[in-house]
XYZ file of C-alpha atoms in Angstrom:
178
model
C -0.326 0.118 -0.059
C 1.829 3.098 -0.969
C -0.053 6.818 -2.029
C 1.997 9.720 -3.581
C -0.768 12.794 -2.556
C 0.045 16.559 -3.134
C -1.337 19.123 -1.638
C -2.415 22.674 -1.890
C 1.062 24.625 -1.151
C 2.780 21.353 -3.261
C 4.152 19.628 -0.633
C 4.260 15.400 -2.230
C 3.920 13.747 0.337
C 4.181 9.867 0.499
C 1.597 7.174 2.432
C 2.997 4.352 2.963
C 2.631 0.992 5.766
C 5.829 1.159 7.836
C 8.313 -1.801 7.897
C 10.837 -2.862 11.026
C 13.638 -0.552 8.816
C 11.815 1.930 9.909
C 11.688 1.894 13.555
C 14.884 4.450 14.795
C 12.958 7.113 11.685
C 9.518 7.036 14.018
C 10.874 6.656 16.660
C 12.830 10.030 16.665
C 10.153 11.503 15.239
C 7.713 10.614 18.055
C 10.256 11.247 20.370
C 10.357 15.269 18.563
C 6.618 15.625 18.103
C 6.261 14.765 21.790
C 7.744 18.877 22.601
C 5.591 20.394 19.569
C 2.229 19.257 21.413
C 1.070 19.335 24.152
C -2.099 16.775 22.786
C -0.149 13.352 22.859
C -0.443 11.205 25.979
C 3.970 11.178 26.156
C 5.901 14.868 26.145
C 9.570 15.543 23.996
C 12.504 12.369 24.706
C 8.858 10.242 26.417
C 8.748 8.181 23.808
C 11.766 5.660 25.514
C 11.292 2.086 23.083
C 14.135 -0.158 22.375
C 15.444 -0.147 18.830
C 14.997 -4.189 18.090
C 11.952 -5.133 20.066
C 9.961 -1.902 17.869
C 11.918 -3.617 15.270
C 9.782 -6.396 16.061
C 6.829 -4.409 17.102
C 6.359 -3.118 13.088
C 6.903 -6.536 12.271
C 4.535 -8.579 14.497
C 1.976 -5.186 13.228
C 2.128 -5.963 9.959
C 2.062 -8.962 9.674
C -2.252 -8.634 11.896
C -4.774 -8.005 9.545
C -6.349 -5.760 11.831
C -3.931 -3.463 12.491
C -1.642 -1.332 10.177
C 0.575 1.814 10.866
C 1.180 4.175 7.902
C 3.603 6.699 7.579
C 3.482 9.630 5.660
C 6.949 11.528 4.109
C 7.918 13.890 2.149
C 11.947 13.537 0.954
C 12.179 10.088 2.825
C 11.291 12.681 6.298
C 8.664 11.480 8.318
C 6.148 13.559 8.834
C 2.857 12.073 9.887
C 2.628 9.152 11.515
C -0.866 6.944 11.567
C -2.343 3.730 13.857
C -4.902 0.849 14.164
C -3.653 -1.450 17.474
C -6.530 -3.907 17.545
C -6.649 -6.659 20.268
C -6.125 -10.271 18.827
C -8.575 -11.599 21.354
C -11.483 -13.046 19.279
C -13.712 -10.955 21.422
C -12.406 -7.258 20.702
C -10.380 -7.956 17.653
C -12.768 -6.094 15.493
C -12.105 -2.933 17.512
C -9.219 -0.560 16.589
C -7.964 2.037 18.538
C -6.816 5.057 16.632
C -4.124 7.224 17.051
C -2.705 9.880 14.654
C 0.154 12.337 14.675
C 1.162 15.052 11.750
C 4.734 16.926 12.270
C 3.614 20.438 14.308
C 5.582 22.171 10.704
C 2.819 20.092 8.605
C -0.317 20.917 10.329
C -3.502 22.636 8.391
C -2.701 21.329 5.142
C -5.402 18.385 5.544
C -2.833 15.768 6.177
C -4.239 14.650 9.015
C -7.668 13.871 7.226
C -5.957 12.030 4.579
C -4.315 9.654 6.991
C -7.919 8.780 8.419
C -9.672 8.948 5.501
C -6.818 6.434 4.163
C -7.079 3.870 7.484
C -11.025 4.309 7.456
C -10.884 2.592 4.056
C -8.424 -0.007 4.911
C -10.122 -0.411 8.627
C -13.811 -0.870 6.391
C -12.213 -3.782 3.935
C -10.127 -5.424 6.166
C -13.083 -8.048 6.944
C -12.273 -7.632 10.971
C -12.488 -3.969 12.052
C -16.074 -2.674 12.842
C -15.096 -0.251 15.724
C -12.765 2.057 15.810
C -12.051 4.366 19.274
C -9.784 7.045 19.856
C -8.975 9.410 22.394
C -8.136 12.811 22.468
C -7.361 16.204 24.843
C -10.748 17.713 25.862
C -9.135 20.863 24.422
C -7.819 19.742 21.041
C -10.875 21.325 19.442
C -9.404 20.939 15.543
C -9.051 17.197 15.950
C -12.732 16.449 17.398
C -14.039 18.859 14.767
C -12.326 16.003 12.455
C -13.138 12.948 14.006
C -17.115 14.406 14.536
C -17.179 15.795 10.138
C -15.782 11.883 9.923
C -18.458 9.827 11.759
C -16.881 9.151 15.596
C -19.544 9.796 18.346
C -18.435 10.770 22.170
C -18.417 8.099 23.922
C -17.020 8.680 27.682
C -15.726 11.681 29.530
C -11.697 10.196 31.075
C -12.224 12.925 34.087
C -8.513 14.791 35.257
C -7.003 12.006 32.427
C -3.729 14.104 31.729
C -0.678 16.114 33.628
C 0.280 18.487 31.290
C 2.046 21.919 32.265
C 0.972 21.270 35.259
C -3.081 21.296 35.326
C -4.786 18.311 34.639
C -6.904 17.971 31.694
C -9.571 15.586 30.814
C -9.687 12.950 27.686
C -12.989 12.506 25.061
C -13.548 8.930 24.199
C -14.920 8.537 20.716
C -15.867 5.740 19.238
C -16.727 5.126 14.680
C -19.004 1.830 14.182
C -18.295 1.099 11.039
């Protein structure tokens, strides 16, 4: 699965499935973007992963029919990552947990929406996933707006779920039935 997209500012982006060779670049990307946004579950340099274990994780995930890791890159540099991770247990394998991160430099171009649509199209075709769940900071207004436009509904509120810059924040749980 590989797709090339050109955005309004002539930015050319390749969207493709991650491979184990991407492991170090993914770890590095997450450690940078963690410091760019208060809307992630980790801060700068808090995405601590053993390289070999993470390579194995990417390989294992790619072998699951109901999980996927997509990378958006320009000039071989990762600028976004979109994932659906699903359990392999019979009772819950139909539910995928969605995660999406776009580098601050590339927000506002529509990359998040393109990545979301790629994930949702993939999920609808895998013949396993029937529900997508996600969590987001209640102050992440732009993301919540996008999720709602794509059909996600608020399913719950986790009070004081994050502690960021000295303040507790609530997390909104959202879901989409496919």
